[in-house]
Amino acid sequence: MNKKLNGVCFYTAVRNTNSSKIGHAHDERYYTEAEVNNLFNTYQGLPQYSMDLFNVQSGGRLLYYDANTKNTPYKAGITQASEGVAITVGDWGNFITSLAIPKGDSRLYIYSRANSIITDWKML
């Protein structure tokens, strides 16, 4: 449907670009309520699971680990706690520092590598 206002033609037909059930166009710049709920349910602020705490990545990460994860204090044999979270920073080429917080353990563990100088997992 077209409407004219002061000689200018406006296109007013409802367009359905994303199969919206209520018949309006979805603005791609914003999430729908269903998309927001899905994102919230997916992440919920929980750390990402890691199969290897020393996976090659740059920057910092908060990771969840369990008994199957490589390069953990548990795998190094210095704690009985097989799962927890780790804050890991570094570029993995030159340096890396990882602070592990095992579930149910009152101690923290740290690992670092800087310019080929490696400090294996140590209890703090």
PDB file of C-alpha atoms in Angstrom:
ATOM      1  CA  MET A   1       0.000   0.000   0.000  1.00  0.00           C
ATOM      2  CA  ASN A   2       1.317   3.463  -0.817  1.00  0.00           C
ATOM      3  CA  LYS A   3       0.337   6.670   0.944  1.00  0.00           C
ATOM      4  CA  LYS A   4       1.100  10.213  -0.090  1.00  0.00           C
ATOM      5  CA  LEU A   5       1.852  12.956   2.385  1.00  0.00           C
ATOM      6  CA  ASN A   6       2.654  16.415   1.031  1.00  0.00           C
ATOM      7  CA  GLY A   7       3.427  14.897  -2.379  1.00  0.00           C
ATOM      8  CA  VAL A   8       5.871  12.284  -1.010  1.00  0.00           C
ATOM      9  CA  CYS A   9       4.999   8.637  -1.542  1.00  0.00           C
ATOM     10  CA  PHE A  10       5.531   6.329   1.456  1.00  0.00           C
ATOM     11  CA  TYR A  11       5.577   2.569   1.053  1.00  0.00           C
ATOM     12  CA  THR A  12       3.533   1.263   3.992  1.00  0.00           C
ATOM     13  CA  ALA A  13       2.983  -2.411   3.233  1.00  0.00           C
ATOM     14  CA  VAL A  14       4.075  -4.761   5.998  1.00  0.00           C
ATOM     15  CA  ARG A  15       7.032  -6.775   4.829  1.00  0.00           C
ATOM     16  CA  ASN A  16       7.924 -10.077   6.351  1.00  0.00           C
ATOM     17  CA  THR A  17      11.639 -10.617   5.745  1.00  0.00           C
ATOM     18  CA  ASN A  18      12.280 -13.214   8.447  1.00  0.00           C
ATOM     19  CA  SER A  19       9.097 -15.283   8.534  1.00  0.00           C
ATOM     20  CA  SER A  20       7.830 -13.443  11.569  1.00  0.00           C
ATOM     21  CA  LYS A  21       4.575 -14.948  12.809  1.00  0.00           C
ATOM     22  CA  ILE A  22       3.240 -11.554  13.797  1.00  0.00           C
ATOM     23  CA  GLY A  23       3.855 -10.048  10.348  1.00  0.00           C
ATOM     24  CA  HIS A  24       6.536  -7.429  10.899  1.00  0.00           C
ATOM     25  CA  ALA A  25      10.070  -7.088   9.617  1.00  0.00           C
ATOM     26  CA  HIS A  26      12.832  -8.141  12.014  1.00  0.00           C
ATOM     27  CA  ASP A  27      15.540  -5.508  12.376  1.00  0.00           C
ATOM     28  CA  GLU A  28      18.807  -7.454  12.047  1.00  0.00           C
ATOM     29  CA  ARG A  29      20.619  -5.021  14.341  1.00  0.00           C
ATOM     30  CA  TYR A  30      18.794  -6.341  17.402  1.00  0.00           C
ATOM     31  CA  TYR A  31      18.110  -9.749  18.929  1.00  0.00           C
ATOM     32  CA  THR A  32      14.582 -11.052  19.301  1.00  0.00           C
ATOM     33  CA  GLU A  33      13.437 -12.111  22.771  1.00  0.00           C
ATOM     34  CA  ALA A  34      13.833 -15.768  21.756  1.00  0.00           C
ATOM     35  CA  GLU A  35      17.414 -15.109  20.586  1.00  0.00           C
ATOM     36  CA  VAL A  36      18.276 -13.307  23.828  1.00  0.00           C
ATOM     37  CA  ASN A  37      16.832 -16.185  25.867  1.00  0.00           C
ATOM     38  CA  ASN A  38      18.804 -18.688  23.791  1.00  0.00           C
ATOM     39  CA  LEU A  39      22.047 -16.753  24.284  1.00  0.00           C
ATOM     40  CA  PHE A  40      21.399 -16.441  28.013  1.00  0.00           C
ATOM     41  CA  ASN A  41      20.632 -20.151  28.367  1.00  0.00           C
ATOM     42  CA  THR A  42      23.717 -21.052  26.359  1.00  0.00           C
ATOM     43  CA  TYR A  43      26.236 -18.956  28.279  1.00  0.00           C
ATOM     44  CA  GLN A  44      24.753 -17.990  31.655  1.00  0.00           C
ATOM     45  CA  GLY A  45      28.089 -16.461  32.534  1.00  0.00           C
ATOM     46  CA  LEU A  46      29.695 -19.876  32.894  1.00  0.00           C
ATOM     47  CA  PRO A  47      33.286 -20.342  31.772  1.00  0.00           C
ATOM     48  CA  GLN A  48      33.916 -22.109  28.484  1.00  0.00           C
ATOM     49  CA  TYR A  49      34.898 -25.800  28.749  1.00  0.00           C
ATOM     50  CA  SER A  50      38.452 -26.569  27.677  1.00  0.00           C
ATOM     51  CA  MET A  51      39.980 -29.842  26.525  1.00  0.00           C
ATOM     52  CA  ASP A  52      43.458 -28.322  27.038  1.00  0.00           C
ATOM     53  CA  LEU A  53      44.225 -25.335  29.283  1.00  0.00           C
ATOM     54  CA  PHE A  54      47.215 -24.503  27.092  1.00  0.00           C
ATOM     55  CA  ASN A  55      45.400 -24.520  23.761  1.00  0.00           C
ATOM     56  CA  VAL A  56      46.977 -21.990  21.428  1.00  0.00           C
ATOM     57  CA  GLN A  57      45.082 -18.681  21.717  1.00  0.00           C
ATOM     58  CA  SER A  58      45.978 -15.112  22.428  1.00  0.00           C
ATOM     59  CA  GLY A  59      44.677 -12.922  25.211  1.00  0.00           C
ATOM     60  CA  GLY A  60      43.045 -14.138  28.379  1.00  0.00           C
ATOM     61  CA  ARG A  61      40.399 -16.755  29.055  1.00  0.00           C
ATOM     62  CA  LEU A  62      38.344 -18.079  31.932  1.00  0.00           C
ATOM     63  CA  LEU A  63      38.041 -21.824  31.410  1.00  0.00           C
ATOM     64  CA  TYR A  64      36.259 -24.745  33.054  1.00  0.00           C
ATOM     65  CA  TYR A  65      38.234 -27.991  33.186  1.00  0.00           C
ATOM     66  CA  ASP A  66      37.583 -31.561  34.286  1.00  0.00           C
ATOM     67  CA  ALA A  67      39.443 -34.881  34.558  1.00  0.00           C
ATOM     68  CA  ASN A  68      39.627 -35.183  30.757  1.00  0.00           C
ATOM     69  CA  THR A  69      41.292 -31.780  30.241  1.00  0.00           C
ATOM     70  CA  LYS A  70      45.008 -31.731  29.426  1.00  0.00           C
ATOM     71  CA  ASN A  71      47.557 -29.588  31.284  1.00  0.00           C
ATOM     72  CA  THR A  72      45.803 -29.203  34.634  1.00  0.00           C
ATOM     73  CA  PRO A  73      47.095 -29.486  38.216  1.00  0.00           C
ATOM     74  CA  TYR A  74      45.118 -32.739  38.427  1.00  0.00           C
ATOM     75  CA  LYS A  75      46.930 -34.175  35.400  1.00  0.00           C
ATOM     76  CA  ALA A  76      50.234 -33.003  36.937  1.00  0.00           C
ATOM     77  CA  GLY A  77      49.356 -35.128  39.991  1.00  0.00           C
ATOM     78  CA  ILE A  78      49.509 -32.347  42.585  1.00  0.00           C
ATOM     79  CA  THR A  79      45.816 -32.295  43.554  1.00  0.00           C
ATOM     80  CA  GLN A  80      42.996 -34.809  43.864  1.00  0.00           C
ATOM     81  CA  ALA A  81      40.479 -32.239  42.582  1.00  0.00           C
ATOM     82  CA  SER A  82      39.812 -33.208  38.980  1.00  0.00           C
ATOM     83  CA  GLU A  83      37.702 -30.187  37.988  1.00  0.00           C
ATOM     84  CA  GLY A  84      37.692 -26.449  38.446  1.00  0.00           C
ATOM     85  CA  VAL A  85      38.235 -23.182  36.634  1.00  0.00           C
ATOM     86  CA  ALA A  86      41.404 -21.546  35.375  1.00  0.00           C
ATOM     87  CA  ILE A  87      42.286 -17.999  34.425  1.00  0.00           C
ATOM     88  CA  THR A  88      44.812 -18.283  31.624  1.00  0.00           C
ATOM     89  CA  VAL A  89      46.592 -15.400  29.891  1.00  0.00           C
ATOM     90  CA  GLY A  90      49.338 -15.202  27.307  1.00  0.00           C
ATOM     91  CA  ASP A  91      50.101 -15.581  23.636  1.00  0.00           C
ATOM     92  CA  TRP A  92      51.293 -19.191  23.953  1.00  0.00           C
ATOM     93  CA  GLY A  93      54.307 -18.434  21.750  1.00  0.00           C
ATOM     94  CA  ASN A  94      56.332 -16.445  24.259  1.00  0.00           C
ATOM     95  CA  PHE A  95      54.556 -16.532  27.586  1.00  0.00           C
ATOM     96  CA  ILE A  96      51.628 -18.041  29.404  1.00  0.00           C
ATOM     97  CA  THR A  97      50.349 -17.848  32.958  1.00  0.00           C
ATOM     98  CA  SER A  98      47.509 -19.955  34.276  1.00  0.00           C
ATOM     99  CA  LEU A  99      45.898 -19.762  37.706  1.00  0.00           C
ATOM    100  CA  ALA A 100      43.819 -22.838  38.533  1.00  0.00           C
ATOM    101  CA  ILE A 101      41.069 -22.890  41.131  1.00  0.00           C
ATOM    102  CA  PRO A 102      40.139 -26.544  41.717  1.00  0.00           C
ATOM    103  CA  LYS A 103      36.620 -27.419  42.846  1.00  0.00           C
ATOM    104  CA  GLY A 104      36.518 -28.352  46.535  1.00  0.00           C
ATOM    105  CA  ASP A 105      40.186 -27.521  47.116  1.00  0.00           C
ATOM    106  CA  SER A 106      41.229 -24.638  49.367  1.00  0.00           C
ATOM    107  CA  ARG A 107      44.500 -24.128  47.485  1.00  0.00           C
ATOM    108  CA  LEU A 108      45.319 -22.347  44.217  1.00  0.00           C
ATOM    109  CA  TYR A 109      47.801 -23.513  41.614  1.00  0.00           C
ATOM    110  CA  ILE A 110      49.864 -21.515  39.142  1.00  0.00           C
ATOM    111  CA  TYR A 111      51.753 -22.400  35.972  1.00  0.00           C
ATOM    112  CA  SER A 112      53.932 -20.052  33.952  1.00  0.00           C
ATOM    113  CA  ARG A 113      56.186 -20.064  30.927  1.00  0.00           C
ATOM    114  CA  ALA A 114      58.196 -17.025  29.854  1.00  0.00           C
ATOM    115  CA  ASN A 115      60.769 -17.073  27.053  1.00  0.00           C
ATOM    116  CA  SER A 116      61.330 -20.845  27.353  1.00  0.00           C
ATOM    117  CA  ILE A 117      61.610 -20.701  31.162  1.00  0.00           C
ATOM    118  CA  ILE A 118      58.915 -23.059  32.434  1.00  0.00           C
ATOM    119  CA  THR A 119      57.577 -23.168  35.952  1.00  0.00           C
ATOM    120  CA  ASP A 120      55.420 -26.279  36.219  1.00  0.00           C
ATOM    121  CA  TRP A 121      52.200 -26.258  38.236  1.00  0.00           C
ATOM    122  CA  LYS A 122      52.929 -25.069  41.781  1.00  0.00           C
ATOM    123  CA  MET A 123      50.659 -24.718  44.780  1.00  0.00           C
ATOM    124  CA  LEU A 124      50.288 -21.172  46.094  1.00  0.00           C
TER     125      LEU A 124
END
